[in-house]
Short mmCIF file of C-alpha atoms in Angstrom, two decimals:
data_model
loop_
_atom_site.label_atom_id
_atom_site.label_comp_id
_atom_site.label_asym_id
_atom_site.label_seq_id
_atom_site.Cartn_x
_atom_site.Cartn_y
_atom_site.Cartn_z
CA MET A 1 90.13 123.91 89.04
CA PRO A 2 93.09 122.44 90.82
CA ALA A 3 95.24 119.37 89.77
CA PRO A 4 94.49 116.48 92.47
CA ARG A 5 97.58 115.58 94.59
CA TYR A 6 98.21 112.33 94.36
CA THR A 7 100.01 110.75 98.08
CA VAL A 8 101.34 107.93 99.26
CA SER A 9 98.12 107.31 101.04
CA ASP A 10 96.74 106.87 97.45
CA VAL A 11 99.24 104.30 96.58
CA MET A 12 100.22 102.62 99.84
CA THR A 13 99.63 98.76 100.85
CA HIS A 14 97.79 99.58 104.02
CA THR A 15 98.30 96.05 105.44
CA ALA A 16 101.85 95.61 106.03
CA VAL A 17 103.60 92.78 106.88
CA ALA A 18 105.85 93.28 110.48
CA ILE A 19 107.72 92.19 112.62
CA GLY A 20 109.03 92.73 116.92
CA ARG A 21 112.52 93.10 118.07
CA GLU A 22 112.02 89.95 118.92
CA ALA A 23 112.02 87.84 115.80
CA SER A 24 114.26 85.47 114.79
CA TYR A 25 116.57 84.87 111.74
CA LYS A 26 114.87 81.99 110.12
CA GLU A 27 111.04 84.03 111.11
CA ILE A 28 112.38 86.66 109.28
CA VAL A 29 113.75 84.86 106.16
CA GLU A 30 110.14 82.61 105.91
CA LEU A 31 107.67 85.95 106.11
CA MET A 32 109.79 87.58 103.27
CA ASN A 33 109.62 84.31 101.36
CA GLN A 34 105.81 83.68 102.21
CA TRP A 35 104.79 87.74 101.22
CA LYS A 36 107.15 87.96 98.66
CA VAL A 37 108.40 91.47 99.98
CA SER A 38 112.40 92.43 100.80
CA ALA A 39 112.01 93.95 103.19
CA VAL A 40 110.03 94.32 106.46
CA PRO A 41 109.29 96.81 109.33
CA VAL A 42 110.66 96.01 113.32
CA LEU A 43 107.78 97.24 115.46
CA GLU A 44 107.87 97.73 119.34
CA GLY A 45 104.85 99.01 121.64
CA GLU A 46 101.77 99.45 120.07
CA GLY A 47 103.22 99.56 116.30
CA ARG A 48 105.74 102.44 116.47
CA VAL A 49 108.23 101.57 114.02
CA VAL A 50 112.28 101.10 115.17
CA GLY A 51 113.75 99.79 112.57
CA VAL A 52 113.52 97.79 109.33
CA VAL A 53 115.16 94.18 108.43
CA SER A 54 116.10 94.17 104.66
CA GLU A 55 117.79 91.74 102.53
CA ALA A 56 120.50 93.43 102.88
CA ASP A 57 120.22 93.13 106.43
CA LEU A 58 120.49 88.81 106.10
CA LEU A 59 122.82 88.81 103.47
CA PRO A 60 125.82 89.22 105.55
CA LYS A 61 125.41 86.26 107.37
CA GLU A 62 126.03 83.61 104.07
CA GLU A 63 128.75 86.59 102.92
CA PHE A 64 131.23 86.28 105.84
CA ARG A 65 129.93 82.60 106.34
CA ARG A 66 133.54 81.42 105.57
CA GLU A 67 135.82 84.86 105.98
CA GLU A 68 136.29 87.33 107.78
CA PRO A 69 135.75 91.47 106.59
CA ARG A 70 138.93 92.61 104.46
CA LEU A 71 138.10 95.81 104.13
CA PRO A 72 137.09 98.74 106.86
CA ASP A 73 133.59 99.44 105.08
CA GLN A 74 132.71 95.71 105.43
CA LEU A 75 132.72 95.29 109.61
CA GLU A 76 129.27 96.95 109.93
CA GLU A 77 127.61 94.50 107.44
CA ALA A 78 129.92 91.66 109.34
CA SER A 79 128.82 92.49 112.78
CA LYS A 80 125.32 91.49 111.25
CA ALA A 81 126.49 88.25 110.11
CA GLY A 82 126.12 87.06 113.37
CA GLY A 83 122.98 88.39 114.31
CA VAL A 84 119.99 85.80 115.01
CA LEU A 85 116.85 88.18 116.64
CA ALA A 86 115.30 91.24 114.60
CA GLU A 87 117.02 94.00 116.70
CA ASP A 88 120.40 92.93 115.98
CA LEU A 89 119.71 92.70 111.97
CA MET A 90 117.45 95.81 111.45
CA SER A 91 119.26 99.42 109.94
CA SER A 92 117.88 101.46 112.71
CA PRO A 93 116.26 104.29 112.63
CA ALA A 94 113.64 103.38 110.02
CA VAL A 95 113.65 105.29 106.95
CA THR A 96 109.69 106.18 106.41
CA VAL A 97 107.34 108.42 105.22
CA HIS A 98 104.73 110.01 105.75
CA PRO A 99 100.91 109.27 104.42
CA ASP A 100 100.18 113.33 102.96
CA ALA A 101 104.02 113.15 102.08
CA THR A 102 103.47 113.14 97.84
CA ILE A 103 104.65 110.31 95.24
CA ALA A 104 107.65 112.61 93.93
CA GLU A 105 109.23 113.09 97.68
CA ALA A 106 108.11 109.01 97.94
CA ALA A 107 110.08 108.18 94.98
CA ARG A 108 113.14 111.05 95.78
CA ILE A 109 113.51 109.41 99.21
CA MET A 110 113.47 105.76 97.92
CA ALA A 111 116.23 106.75 95.16
CA ARG A 112 118.41 108.81 97.91
CA LYS A 113 118.37 105.97 100.45
CA HIS A 114 118.85 102.92 98.16
CA VAL A 115 115.52 101.33 99.50
CA LYS A 116 113.07 99.17 98.16
CA ARG A 117 110.15 99.81 100.60
CA LEU A 118 109.37 102.68 102.87
CA PRO A 119 107.25 102.21 106.40
CA VAL A 120 104.51 105.04 105.44
CA VAL A 121 104.19 106.20 109.72
CA ASN A 122 101.78 109.01 111.26
CA GLY A 123 102.63 111.53 113.06
CA VAL A 124 104.38 109.85 116.03
CA GLY A 125 106.02 107.28 114.24
CA MET A 126 103.22 104.04 114.35
CA LEU A 127 103.17 102.05 111.27
CA GLU A 128 100.02 102.56 108.89
CA GLY A 129 101.11 100.51 105.72
CA VAL A 130 104.22 100.28 103.56
CA VAL A 131 104.88 101.97 100.56
CA SER A 132 106.84 100.31 97.74
CA ARG A 133 108.86 101.38 94.28
CA SER A 134 105.77 99.52 92.86
CA ASP A 135 102.98 100.77 94.59
CA LEU A 136 104.62 104.53 93.10
CA LEU A 137 104.11 102.91 89.77
CA LYS A 138 100.60 103.06 89.82
CA VAL A 139 99.97 106.38 88.75
CA PHE A 140 100.89 105.62 85.13
CA LEU A 141 98.24 102.98 85.04
CA ARG A 142 96.20 105.78 84.74
CA PRO A 143 93.53 105.50 81.90
CA ASP A 144 94.53 108.24 79.15
CA GLU A 145 91.15 109.34 78.61
CA GLU A 146 91.21 110.37 82.96
CA LEU A 147 94.82 112.22 82.20
CA GLU A 148 92.92 113.71 79.13
CA GLU A 149 90.26 115.24 81.54
CA GLU A 150 92.58 116.47 84.57
CA ILE A 151 94.59 118.16 81.32
CA ARG A 152 91.95 119.75 79.99
CA GLU A 153 90.15 121.05 82.96
CA ALA A 154 93.03 121.66 85.61
CA VAL A 155 96.36 122.68 83.43
CA LEU A 156 94.22 124.60 80.12
CA THR A 157 92.13 126.29 82.04
CA ASP A 158 94.78 128.05 83.76
CA LEU A 159 97.53 128.41 81.06
CA THR A 160 95.23 129.00 78.30
CA PRO A 161 91.93 130.68 78.99
CA GLY A 162 90.00 131.16 76.20
CA MET A 163 92.23 129.64 73.67
CA SER A 164 91.58 126.05 72.16
CA LEU A 165 94.44 123.64 71.82
CA GLU A 166 94.26 120.22 70.29
CA PHE A 167 96.09 117.35 71.64
CA SER A 168 95.88 113.64 72.55
CA VAL A 169 97.12 111.04 75.04
CA GLN A 170 98.55 107.72 73.79
CA ASP A 171 99.76 105.43 76.46
CA GLY A 172 100.43 108.42 78.83
CA VAL A 173 102.30 110.65 76.23
CA VAL A 174 100.54 113.77 75.36
CA THR A 175 100.89 115.53 72.34
CA PHE A 176 99.67 118.79 71.41
CA ARG A 177 99.34 120.05 68.28
CA GLY A 178 98.17 123.34 66.45
CA PRO A 179 99.09 126.66 66.62
CA LEU A 180 100.02 128.42 69.63
CA HIS A 181 101.90 131.38 68.50
CA ASP A 182 102.66 133.03 72.09
CA ARG A 183 106.39 131.01 72.09
CA ALA A 184 106.47 132.11 76.07
CA LEU A 185 103.77 129.48 76.78
CA VAL A 186 105.43 125.93 75.19
CA PRO A 187 108.01 125.34 78.49
CA LEU A 188 105.05 126.68 80.94
CA LEU A 189 103.14 123.82 79.37
CA ALA A 190 105.27 122.05 78.87
CA ARG A 191 105.81 121.33 82.79
CA ALA A 192 102.30 122.02 84.06
CA VAL A 193 101.53 119.01 81.75
CA ARG A 194 104.82 116.70 83.16
CA ALA A 195 103.37 117.63 86.57
CA VAL A 196 100.09 115.60 86.17
CA GLU A 197 100.97 112.42 87.78
CA GLY A 198 100.74 109.49 85.37
CA VAL A 199 102.16 111.30 81.99
CA VAL A 200 104.98 109.81 80.63
CA ASP A 201 106.09 112.54 77.71
CA VAL A 202 105.09 115.84 76.78
CA ARG A 203 105.87 116.38 72.67
CA MET A 204 104.53 119.83 71.26
CA GLU A 205 104.27 119.76 67.42
CA LEU A 206 102.55 123.43 67.65
CA ASP A 207 102.75 125.21 64.67
CA GLY A 208 104.46 129.03 65.51
CA ALA A 209 106.77 127.52 68.18
CA SER A 210 109.58 125.48 68.60
CA PRO A 211 109.25 121.84 68.50
CA ALA A 212 109.43 118.92 71.05
CA GLY A 213 109.26 120.29 74.13
CA ALA A 214 111.13 123.25 73.74
#
């Protein structure tokens, strides 16, 4: 039985706060404060994402209020200090993700691009929702019983058919105990269990095998 594949569509916020190109600086700040978000996608036409305005795009107005940029890498930021509309302030093209992307793929994009939220777009760039860092962490809210069932049915059935391995799940930490004399299975088993969405860690306390997730 294959393990369920968790995607962005499983955890994203489907009702996204968004703005148009003509939204004013103050409107954007008020919207972010009202909805407690750190960034908003900028839309045009029927909902195509053309950019994102984040807190980082808004801060130069305060940062360069009284002084000119002194370093070359400050010039782009300083240029936004005079912006009053979303189209002047936004970062474009927007960093986005598709709804069928995996949780891991979305996390990698956020880490690589140093962003906290990603607009979720379909194949033609239309907004379908927003996914945040906190949304990606929702998989760690899965009950231990649910993780145990998936590990037993989707992992052990494939890797250890006919064998009875004892394991427990507590607060997302999976611990295997008992006999497992085929040492070659240890890293394969640990890797497969870590790939289960919501697993925090894997511990190997097996007889005949090296300890602690070798």
